[in-house]
Amino acid sequence: MKKILSFAACCLISALTLSAQNKGDMSVFGEIGYIGGFFQEKVTTTASSTSSSTTQKTPMNLFTFTPKFGYFVMDNWEISAGLSFLAGDSKISKKTRNGINFFGINLGTHYYINICDNLHYTPGLDIDLGSANSYSHYKDDGKSKKTSKNGFAYALNFDLAKFEVAVGKRFGIILNVLSLQYGNMTIKEKMFQENLNITTTSSHSHMLFNINHSIGLKFYF
């Protein structure tokens, strides 16, 4: 019982004090992750000043990789910048698969709260900006047809349950288990129809609240 009370007191005191992440500390790190679940997606299409919207629920499996550089602007407050890679697909039916590839930059900020000993709770926000390729792959009677579209995309990722475990003085292991994401992709297409040049703009937006499995390794210098 005494050990349990001592441990609880340690956690409470540590949570109310500053962690070991000091102003001026720098780091390089990388994270790989998997996001799975159903995307509630809203598609808005505009052509010749006429708009239409549809909502669809799509299952999706996403894999991510983000190498970053971090800098503590204040004790416990880190900002970061790096690259963002994403690839994912969705099985719509036995014959159709949809997918997306993304490449861009990542900007982030996280606050470090020391829970106990070498464990930190690090909630924060990451912003991804870049180019995305959306494709659809259809197979029927041995024939295969693939269409793809390119556009600008961005995503806001709110890390709600992210942690870092210190391993020695120079290394940290990053674990992220829950996040809230809002994403948007805009595609512009030009079509020729009935002697008219028509520009169609499609906006794909989604909100995802789901388990986000990601792990990373961090090196401080």
Short mmCIF file of C-alpha atoms in Angstrom, two decimals:
data_model
loop_
_atom_site.label_atom_id
_atom_site.label_comp_id
_atom_site.label_asym_id
_atom_site.label_seq_id
_atom_site.Cartn_x
_atom_site.Cartn_y
_atom_site.Cartn_z
CA MET A 1 0.00 0.00 0.00
CA LYS A 2 2.84 2.39 0.84
CA LYS A 3 4.47 1.69 -2.52
CA ILE A 4 1.23 2.48 -4.34
CA LEU A 5 0.80 5.76 -2.46
CA SER A 6 4.43 6.70 -3.10
CA PHE A 7 4.02 6.01 -6.82
CA ALA A 8 0.82 8.09 -6.98
CA ALA A 9 2.52 10.97 -5.16
CA CYS A 10 5.46 10.80 -7.57
CA CYS A 11 3.16 11.01 -10.57
CA LEU A 12 1.18 13.93 -9.12
CA ILE A 13 4.27 15.96 -8.22
CA SER A 14 5.94 15.26 -11.57
CA ALA A 15 2.84 16.27 -13.50
CA LEU A 16 2.82 19.66 -11.77
CA THR A 17 6.48 20.42 -12.38
CA LEU A 18 8.52 21.08 -15.47
CA SER A 19 9.88 18.16 -17.44
CA ALA A 20 13.44 17.67 -18.58
CA GLN A 21 12.71 19.16 -22.04
CA ASN A 22 14.51 22.52 -21.87
CA LYS A 23 14.48 25.61 -24.05
CA GLY A 24 17.00 25.29 -26.87
CA ASP A 25 16.97 21.47 -27.00
CA MET A 26 16.94 20.05 -30.53
CA SER A 27 16.06 16.65 -31.95
CA VAL A 28 15.63 14.61 -35.09
CA PHE A 29 12.97 11.92 -35.18
CA GLY A 30 10.74 9.84 -37.39
CA GLU A 31 7.35 8.22 -36.99
CA ILE A 32 5.60 5.42 -38.89
CA GLY A 33 1.91 4.83 -38.41
CA TYR A 34 -1.29 3.10 -39.41
CA ILE A 35 -4.79 4.61 -39.41
CA GLY A 36 -7.77 2.37 -40.01
CA GLY A 37 -11.50 2.95 -39.94
CA PHE A 38 -14.41 4.51 -41.79
CA PHE A 39 -14.05 7.97 -43.30
CA GLN A 40 -17.17 10.12 -43.29
CA GLU A 41 -16.45 12.03 -46.49
CA LYS A 42 -18.30 14.98 -47.98
CA VAL A 43 -17.76 15.63 -51.70
CA THR A 44 -18.72 19.05 -53.10
CA THR A 45 -18.55 19.55 -56.89
CA THR A 46 -18.80 22.95 -58.59
CA ALA A 47 -19.21 23.39 -62.37
CA SER A 48 -20.46 26.50 -64.19
CA SER A 49 -21.45 28.13 -60.87
CA THR A 50 -23.60 25.11 -59.97
CA SER A 51 -22.74 23.11 -56.85
CA SER A 52 -23.81 19.70 -55.61
CA SER A 53 -22.83 17.76 -52.49
CA THR A 54 -22.87 14.10 -51.51
CA THR A 55 -21.85 12.32 -48.31
CA GLN A 56 -20.34 8.86 -48.28
CA LYS A 57 -18.87 6.52 -45.69
CA THR A 58 -15.73 4.80 -46.92
CA PRO A 59 -13.50 2.20 -45.22
CA MET A 60 -9.82 3.15 -45.52
CA ASN A 61 -6.40 1.83 -44.48
CA LEU A 62 -3.68 4.50 -44.32
CA PHE A 63 0.07 4.14 -43.75
CA THR A 64 2.19 7.16 -42.82
CA PHE A 65 5.85 8.12 -42.48
CA THR A 66 7.06 11.49 -41.16
CA PRO A 67 10.76 12.37 -40.61
CA LYS A 68 11.07 15.62 -38.58
CA PHE A 69 13.33 18.13 -36.87
CA GLY A 70 12.26 19.48 -33.47
CA TYR A 71 13.22 22.55 -31.42
CA PHE A 72 12.07 23.57 -27.93
CA VAL A 73 11.17 27.27 -28.06
CA MET A 74 10.34 27.14 -24.34
CA ASP A 75 10.69 24.59 -21.58
CA ASN A 76 8.36 21.70 -22.48
CA TRP A 77 7.04 23.39 -25.67
CA GLU A 78 8.35 21.94 -28.93
CA ILE A 79 7.80 23.00 -32.53
CA SER A 80 8.75 20.74 -35.44
CA ALA A 81 9.02 20.66 -39.23
CA GLY A 82 9.56 17.82 -41.64
CA LEU A 83 8.20 15.78 -44.52
CA SER A 84 4.99 13.78 -44.67
CA PHE A 85 4.32 10.64 -46.72
CA LEU A 86 0.98 8.82 -46.83
CA ALA A 87 -0.41 5.90 -48.81
CA GLY A 88 -3.75 4.20 -48.42
CA ASP A 89 -6.45 2.24 -50.17
CA SER A 90 -10.05 1.17 -49.74
CA LYS A 91 -11.87 -1.88 -51.06
CA ILE A 92 -15.21 -0.57 -52.30
CA SER A 93 -16.35 -3.87 -53.84
CA LYS A 94 -14.91 -7.08 -55.21
CA LYS A 95 -14.09 -5.26 -58.44
CA THR A 96 -13.21 -1.75 -57.27
CA ARG A 97 -10.49 -0.30 -55.07
CA ASN A 98 -9.93 3.38 -54.36
CA GLY A 99 -6.72 4.83 -52.98
CA ILE A 100 -4.71 7.93 -52.22
CA ASN A 101 -1.02 8.91 -52.11
CA PHE A 102 0.21 12.08 -50.44
CA PHE A 103 3.56 13.90 -50.24
CA GLY A 104 4.10 17.22 -48.50
CA ILE A 105 5.48 19.11 -45.54
CA ASN A 106 4.58 18.65 -41.89
CA LEU A 107 4.48 21.42 -39.27
CA GLY A 108 3.75 20.60 -35.65
CA THR A 109 3.70 21.76 -32.06
CA HIS A 110 3.52 19.66 -28.87
CA TYR A 111 3.59 20.33 -25.17
CA TYR A 112 5.45 17.95 -22.82
CA ILE A 113 3.88 17.03 -19.48
CA ASN A 114 6.04 14.81 -17.27
CA ILE A 115 3.79 12.09 -15.82
CA CYS A 116 6.31 10.05 -13.88
CA ASP A 117 9.99 9.17 -14.19
CA ASN A 118 10.75 8.93 -17.94
CA LEU A 119 7.16 9.06 -19.25
CA HIS A 120 5.77 12.22 -20.88
CA TYR A 121 2.29 13.02 -22.16
CA THR A 122 2.69 15.09 -25.35
CA PRO A 123 -0.60 16.41 -26.75
CA GLY A 124 -0.33 18.63 -29.80
CA LEU A 125 -1.22 19.55 -33.35
CA ASP A 126 0.30 18.54 -36.70
CA ILE A 127 -0.51 20.20 -40.03
CA ASP A 128 0.17 18.47 -43.36
CA LEU A 129 0.28 20.47 -46.63
CA GLY A 130 1.07 19.04 -50.04
CA SER A 131 0.06 17.23 -53.20
CA ALA A 132 -2.24 14.22 -53.28
CA ASN A 133 -3.06 11.67 -55.94
CA SER A 134 -6.48 10.01 -55.76
CA TYR A 135 -7.05 6.92 -57.88
CA SER A 136 -9.67 4.28 -58.64
CA HIS A 137 -8.81 0.77 -59.84
CA TYR A 138 -11.56 -1.30 -61.50
CA LYS A 139 -11.31 -4.93 -62.67
CA ASP A 140 -13.91 -6.79 -64.73
CA ASP A 141 -13.62 -9.95 -66.86
CA GLY A 142 -9.85 -9.91 -66.67
CA LYS A 143 -9.64 -6.30 -67.79
CA SER A 144 -8.22 -3.60 -65.59
CA LYS A 145 -8.89 0.14 -65.70
CA LYS A 146 -7.25 2.76 -63.54
CA THR A 147 -8.07 6.46 -63.31
CA SER A 148 -6.23 9.03 -61.20
CA LYS A 149 -6.58 12.68 -60.23
CA ASN A 150 -4.10 15.09 -58.66
CA GLY A 151 -4.87 17.94 -56.30
CA PHE A 152 -3.87 20.03 -53.31
CA ALA A 153 -4.51 18.51 -49.88
CA TYR A 154 -4.13 19.44 -46.24
CA ALA A 155 -4.88 17.78 -42.93
CA LEU A 156 -5.12 18.87 -39.30
CA ASN A 157 -4.14 16.15 -36.82
CA PHE A 158 -4.96 16.67 -33.14
CA ASP A 159 -2.90 14.22 -31.06
CA LEU A 160 -5.07 13.46 -28.05
CA ALA A 161 -3.20 10.49 -26.57
CA LYS A 162 0.46 10.78 -27.53
CA PHE A 163 3.32 9.78 -25.24
CA GLU A 164 7.12 9.74 -25.20
CA VAL A 165 9.27 7.37 -23.15
CA ALA A 166 12.82 8.54 -22.47
CA VAL A 167 15.56 5.95 -23.02
CA GLY A 168 18.72 7.36 -21.50
CA LYS A 169 19.61 11.02 -22.04
CA ARG A 170 19.61 11.08 -25.83
CA PHE A 171 16.78 8.85 -27.05
CA GLY A 172 13.01 8.76 -26.80
CA ILE A 173 10.34 6.34 -28.02
CA ILE A 174 7.16 7.98 -29.35
CA LEU A 175 3.75 6.30 -29.06
CA ASN A 176 0.51 7.75 -30.47
CA VAL A 177 -2.75 5.88 -29.84
CA LEU A 178 -5.62 8.33 -30.44
CA SER A 179 -6.14 11.32 -32.72
CA LEU A 180 -8.76 13.54 -34.33
CA GLN A 181 -8.18 14.40 -37.98
CA TYR A 182 -9.78 16.80 -40.44
CA GLY A 183 -8.64 16.55 -44.04
CA ASN A 184 -9.46 18.18 -47.36
CA MET A 185 -8.43 17.56 -50.96
CA THR A 186 -9.30 19.91 -53.85
CA ILE A 187 -9.25 18.69 -57.47
CA LYS A 188 -9.70 20.91 -60.54
CA GLU A 189 -10.51 19.39 -63.94
CA LYS A 190 -11.10 20.94 -67.35
CA MET A 191 -13.65 19.34 -69.68
CA PHE A 192 -14.92 20.15 -73.19
CA GLN A 193 -18.66 19.64 -73.51
CA GLU A 194 -21.09 20.95 -76.16
CA ASN A 195 -18.56 23.46 -77.50
CA LEU A 196 -17.93 24.79 -73.98
CA ASN A 197 -14.87 24.65 -71.81
CA ILE A 198 -16.02 23.68 -68.33
CA THR A 199 -13.83 23.75 -65.22
CA THR A 200 -14.98 21.38 -62.48
CA THR A 201 -13.78 21.77 -58.90
CA SER A 202 -14.25 18.90 -56.47
CA SER A 203 -13.63 19.29 -52.75
CA HIS A 204 -13.27 16.11 -50.68
CA SER A 205 -13.36 16.65 -46.92
CA HIS A 206 -13.48 14.19 -44.03
CA MET A 207 -13.46 14.04 -40.25
CA LEU A 208 -11.90 11.03 -38.54
CA PHE A 209 -11.87 10.24 -34.84
CA ASN A 210 -10.19 6.90 -34.43
CA ILE A 211 -7.37 4.89 -33.01
CA ASN A 212 -4.09 5.98 -34.58
CA HIS A 213 -1.31 3.43 -34.18
CA SER A 214 2.08 5.08 -34.66
CA ILE A 215 5.54 4.64 -33.20
CA GLY A 216 8.70 6.67 -33.58
CA LEU A 217 12.28 7.06 -32.44
CA LYS A 218 13.76 10.39 -31.33
CA PHE A 219 17.38 11.52 -30.90
CA TYR A 220 18.22 14.65 -28.86
CA PHE A 221 21.35 16.74 -29.40
#
